[in-house]
C-alpha positions as a printed Julia matrix, in Angstrom:
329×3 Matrix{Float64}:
 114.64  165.75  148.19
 114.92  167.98  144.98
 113.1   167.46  141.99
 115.98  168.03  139.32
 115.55  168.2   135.45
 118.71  167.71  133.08
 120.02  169.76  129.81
 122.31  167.95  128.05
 122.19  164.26  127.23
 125.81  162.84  126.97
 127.81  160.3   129.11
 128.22  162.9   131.6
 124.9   163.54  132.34
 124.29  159.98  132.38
 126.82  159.24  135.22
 125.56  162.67  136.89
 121.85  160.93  137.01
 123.18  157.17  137.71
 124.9   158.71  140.59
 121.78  160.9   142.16
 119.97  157.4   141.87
 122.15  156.19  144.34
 121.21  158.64  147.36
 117.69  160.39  148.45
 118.74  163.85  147.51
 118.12  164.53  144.21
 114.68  163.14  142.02
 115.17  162.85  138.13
 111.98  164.79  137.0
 112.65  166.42  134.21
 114.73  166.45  130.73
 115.59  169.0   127.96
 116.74  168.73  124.61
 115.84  170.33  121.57
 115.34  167.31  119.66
 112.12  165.8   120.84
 113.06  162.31  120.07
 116.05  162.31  121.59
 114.61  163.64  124.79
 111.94  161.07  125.03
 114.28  158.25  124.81
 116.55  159.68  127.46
 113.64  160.3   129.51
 112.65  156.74  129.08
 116.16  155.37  129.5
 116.31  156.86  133.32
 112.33  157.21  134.36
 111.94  160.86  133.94
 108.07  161.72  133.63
 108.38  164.79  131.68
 110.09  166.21  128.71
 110.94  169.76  127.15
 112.51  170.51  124.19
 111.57  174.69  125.29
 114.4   175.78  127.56
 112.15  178.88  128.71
 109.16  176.62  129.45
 111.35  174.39  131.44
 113.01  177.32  133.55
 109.36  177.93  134.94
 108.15  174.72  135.37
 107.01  173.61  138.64
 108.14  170.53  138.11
 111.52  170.67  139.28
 113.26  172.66  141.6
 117.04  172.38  140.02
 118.71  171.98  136.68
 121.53  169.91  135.78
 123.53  171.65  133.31
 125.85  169.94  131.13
 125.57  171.68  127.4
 128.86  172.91  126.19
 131.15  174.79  127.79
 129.97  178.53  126.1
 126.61  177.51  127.07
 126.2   177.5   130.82
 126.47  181.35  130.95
 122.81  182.19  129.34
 121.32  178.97  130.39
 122.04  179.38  134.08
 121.26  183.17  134.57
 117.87  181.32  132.67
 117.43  179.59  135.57
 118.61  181.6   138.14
 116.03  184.07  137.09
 112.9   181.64  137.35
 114.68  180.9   140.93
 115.43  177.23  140.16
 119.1   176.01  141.62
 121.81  175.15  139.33
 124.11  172.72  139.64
 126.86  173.17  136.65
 129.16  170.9   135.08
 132.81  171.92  135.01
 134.18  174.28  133.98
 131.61  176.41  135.24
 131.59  179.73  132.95
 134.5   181.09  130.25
 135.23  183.79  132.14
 135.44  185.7   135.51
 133.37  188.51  134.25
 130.33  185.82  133.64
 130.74  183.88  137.21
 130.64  187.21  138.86
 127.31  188.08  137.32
 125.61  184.94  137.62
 126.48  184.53  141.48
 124.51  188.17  142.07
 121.74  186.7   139.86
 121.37  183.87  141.97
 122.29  186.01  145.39
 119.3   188.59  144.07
 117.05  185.23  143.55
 117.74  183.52  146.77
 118.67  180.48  144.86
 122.5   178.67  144.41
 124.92  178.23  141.77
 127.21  175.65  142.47
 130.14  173.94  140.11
 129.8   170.31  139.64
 133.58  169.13  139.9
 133.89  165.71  141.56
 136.86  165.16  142.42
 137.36  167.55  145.49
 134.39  166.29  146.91
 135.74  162.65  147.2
 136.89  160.57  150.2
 140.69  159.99  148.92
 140.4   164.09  148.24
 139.53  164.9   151.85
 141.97  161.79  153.16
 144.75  163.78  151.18
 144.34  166.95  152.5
 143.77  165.67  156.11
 147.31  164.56  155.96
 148.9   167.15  153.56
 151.28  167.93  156.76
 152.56  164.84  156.68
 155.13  165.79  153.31
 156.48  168.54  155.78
 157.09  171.95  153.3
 155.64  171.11  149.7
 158.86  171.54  147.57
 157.37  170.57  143.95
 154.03  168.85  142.84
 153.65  167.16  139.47
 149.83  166.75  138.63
 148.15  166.13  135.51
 144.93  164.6   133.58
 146.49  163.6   130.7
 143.57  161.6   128.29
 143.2   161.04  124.23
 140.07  162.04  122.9
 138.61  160.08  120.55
 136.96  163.5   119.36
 140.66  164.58  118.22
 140.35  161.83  115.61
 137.35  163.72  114.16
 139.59  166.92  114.03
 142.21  165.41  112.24
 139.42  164.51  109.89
 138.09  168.19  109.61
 135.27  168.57  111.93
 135.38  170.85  114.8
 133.98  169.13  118.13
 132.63  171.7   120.49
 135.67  170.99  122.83
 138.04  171.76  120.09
 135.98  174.93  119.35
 137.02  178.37  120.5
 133.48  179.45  120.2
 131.81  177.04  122.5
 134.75  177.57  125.1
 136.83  174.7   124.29
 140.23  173.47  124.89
 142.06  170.7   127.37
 143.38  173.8   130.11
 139.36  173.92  130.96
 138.56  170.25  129.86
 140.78  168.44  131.47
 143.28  170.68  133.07
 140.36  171.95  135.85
 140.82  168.6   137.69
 144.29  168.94  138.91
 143.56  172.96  139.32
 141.47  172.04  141.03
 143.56  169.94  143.58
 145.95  172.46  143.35
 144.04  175.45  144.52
 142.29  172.68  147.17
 145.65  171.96  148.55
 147.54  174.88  147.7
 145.57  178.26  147.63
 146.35  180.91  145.17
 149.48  180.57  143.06
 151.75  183.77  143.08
 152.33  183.55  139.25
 150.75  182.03  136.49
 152.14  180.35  133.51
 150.64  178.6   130.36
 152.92  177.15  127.23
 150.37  175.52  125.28
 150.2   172.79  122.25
 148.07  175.03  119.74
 146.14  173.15  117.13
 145.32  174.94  113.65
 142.79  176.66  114.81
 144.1   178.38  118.14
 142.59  175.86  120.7
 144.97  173.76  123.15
 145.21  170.49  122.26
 147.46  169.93  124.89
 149.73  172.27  127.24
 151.92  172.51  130.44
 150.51  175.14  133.83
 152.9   176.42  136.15
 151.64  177.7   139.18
 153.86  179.56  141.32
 153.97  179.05  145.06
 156.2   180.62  147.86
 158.89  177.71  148.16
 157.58  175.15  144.79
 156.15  175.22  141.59
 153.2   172.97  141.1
 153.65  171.93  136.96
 150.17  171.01  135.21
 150.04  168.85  132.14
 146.93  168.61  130.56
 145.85  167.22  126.89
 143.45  165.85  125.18
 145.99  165.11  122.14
 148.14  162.17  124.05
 147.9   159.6   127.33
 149.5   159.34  129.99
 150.14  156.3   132.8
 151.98  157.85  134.87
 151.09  158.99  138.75
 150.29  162.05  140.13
 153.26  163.33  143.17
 153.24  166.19  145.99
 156.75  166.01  147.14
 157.57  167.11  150.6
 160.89  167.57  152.4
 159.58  165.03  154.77
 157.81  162.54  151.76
 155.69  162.65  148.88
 152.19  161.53  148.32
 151.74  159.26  145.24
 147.99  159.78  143.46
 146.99  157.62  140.74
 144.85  160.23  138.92
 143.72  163.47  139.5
 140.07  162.68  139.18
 139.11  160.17  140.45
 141.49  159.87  143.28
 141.35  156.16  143.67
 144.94  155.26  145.58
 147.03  157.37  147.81
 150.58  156.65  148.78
 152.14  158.17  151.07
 156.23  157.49  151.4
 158.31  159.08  154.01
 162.05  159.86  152.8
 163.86  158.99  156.42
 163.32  155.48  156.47
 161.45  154.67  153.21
 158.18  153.96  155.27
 155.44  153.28  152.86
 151.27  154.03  153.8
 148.39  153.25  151.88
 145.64  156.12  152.67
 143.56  154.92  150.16
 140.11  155.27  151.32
 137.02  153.2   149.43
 134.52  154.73  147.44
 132.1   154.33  145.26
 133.0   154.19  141.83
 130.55  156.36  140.1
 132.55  159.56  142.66
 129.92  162.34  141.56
 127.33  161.14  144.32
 129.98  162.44  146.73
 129.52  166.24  144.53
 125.62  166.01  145.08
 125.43  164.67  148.89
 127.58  168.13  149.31
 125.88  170.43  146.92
 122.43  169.12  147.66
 123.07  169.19  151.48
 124.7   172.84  151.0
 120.9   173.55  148.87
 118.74  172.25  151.47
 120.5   172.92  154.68
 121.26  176.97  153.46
 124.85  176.38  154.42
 126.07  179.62  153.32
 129.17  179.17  154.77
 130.03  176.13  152.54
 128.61  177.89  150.14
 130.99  180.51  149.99
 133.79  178.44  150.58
 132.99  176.65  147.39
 132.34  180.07  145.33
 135.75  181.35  146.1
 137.55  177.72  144.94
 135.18  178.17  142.17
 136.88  181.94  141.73
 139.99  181.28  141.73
 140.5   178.18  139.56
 138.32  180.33  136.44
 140.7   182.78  137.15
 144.12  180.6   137.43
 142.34  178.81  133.67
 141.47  182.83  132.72
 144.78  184.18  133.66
 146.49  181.4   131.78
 144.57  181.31  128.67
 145.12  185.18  128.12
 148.95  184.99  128.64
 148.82  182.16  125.79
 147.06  184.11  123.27
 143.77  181.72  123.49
 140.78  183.97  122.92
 136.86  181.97  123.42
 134.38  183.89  121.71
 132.77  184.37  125.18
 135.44  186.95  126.1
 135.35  189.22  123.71
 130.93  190.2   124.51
């Protein structure tokens, strides 16, 4: 079991520690935040012994032997090479850096410190996930695929009112291409591998960040089509269509229901597969079995998915004009 501490004390990390309460791989040690109030009553609220409100007095502490991360976006950079450096494992919320030129460097940090870096996405980690790609055959050649994560913020309302939440904020690496859009990238690059082309047409709000936009990803034989936005909703399913059927997803994260209809004869099969609700314990039983069990081969696997999904967001972002403050150190 590893001793874990958290940074970052929203309803991500709170789902992130509800979930490692469910297994016997991870142990809630440990939080940060820079208000010291605030950290004792999230320490309190989930039975974590200690507090810090010094990031650098954390990083060395004995007291846990990985970090959560889950600041904003811009953030992860400098707080995992942190980390890294006082050889303590990091396990990073998506999306994992702003940049290629950052993941690069912080995967020799942690290669140089014998330690692992790994991104916490959920939803490729899941049951349906692996039940879908099992049976990704099944559609025969992949002619289109229409995928999307689609979701309002309530956040936008406080835009419209003049703030500037940190995921509408160019300087803390903001935007709903590496919000939201990473999910179904993410099953994309799963599924698909690289793209051969790259498009973005985003929904630009007043101040240069997506609000909203549409990926095309390229393949040999289809074009997998990305909406993303943080600006509007959607209720509509996600669709992989074959020349022998198409699979039928009800979201891109969490996969909850597959369908699976085959053109011929208008068979219909459910390949829904149960889980458990909160999905991210199925993102630690890999990670932290990757951690303890050195499996450098998963590792790796998971490094170059990592890769190339920062660079399909990178790529995209720079053919749109949208500029983080990140990129330009």
């Amino acid at each position: 079991m590893l001793n874990f501490g958290t940074i970052g004390t929203s309803s991500i990390t709170t789902k992130f520690i509800d979930a490692s309460k469910k297994g016997n791989n991870l142990k809630l040690t440990s939080v940060y935040s820079r208000d010291e109030g605030k950290a004792k009553e999230f320490a309190d609220k989930f039975g974590a012994e200690y507090i810090f409100t010094d990031l650098e007095e954390m990083a060395k502490s004995s007291l846990i032997d990985a970090i959560y991360i889950a600041s904003p976006n811009s953030m992860h950079y400098e707080q995992a090479k942190l980390f890294l450096k006082n050889k303590k494992h990091v396990i990073c919320e998506k999306p994992i850096f702003s940049n290629s030129a950052e993941l690069e460097e912080i995967f020799q940090v942690a290669e140089e410190n014998g330690v692992f870096i790994l991104e916490a996405i959920r939803n490729i980690h899941s049951p349906n996930f692996k039940k879908l790609k099992e049976n990704i055959s099944k559609a025969g050649a992949v002619r289109s695929a229409n995928l999307h994560y689609v979701k309002y913020s309530s956040r936008y309302d406080l835009f419209l009112e003049g703030e500037v939440p940190n995921i509408f904020n160019p300087s803390f690496s903001g935007g709903a291409l590496v919000d939201l859009g990473v999910y179904p990238i993410f099953l994309a690059a799963g599924l698909f591998g690289e793209p051969k082309e790259i498009f973005y047409y985003p929904v630009l709000l007043s101040n240069g960040i997506d609000g909203s936009g549409t990926l095309v990803l390229v393949y040999e034989g289809f074009v997998c089509t990305i909406l993303c936005s943080k600006i509007a909703q959607s209720y509509a399913p996600n669709e992989i269509h074959g020349e022998n059927g198409t699979f039928i997803l009800d979201y891109a994260a969490p996969i909850t229901s597959i369908e699976f209809i085959e053109h011929h004869f208008m068979n219909k099969e459910n390949l829904t597969v149960d889980q458990n609700e909160n999905d991210m314990v199925y993102e630690i039983e890999e990670i932290t079995g990757i951690i303890e069990n050195n499996n450098q081969v998963k590792y790796a696997e998971l490094k170059d998915l990592s890769r190339l999904v920062l660079k399909i967001t990178e790529t995209a972002r720079k053919k749109s004009g949208i500029v983080f403050d990140a990129d330009q150190k």
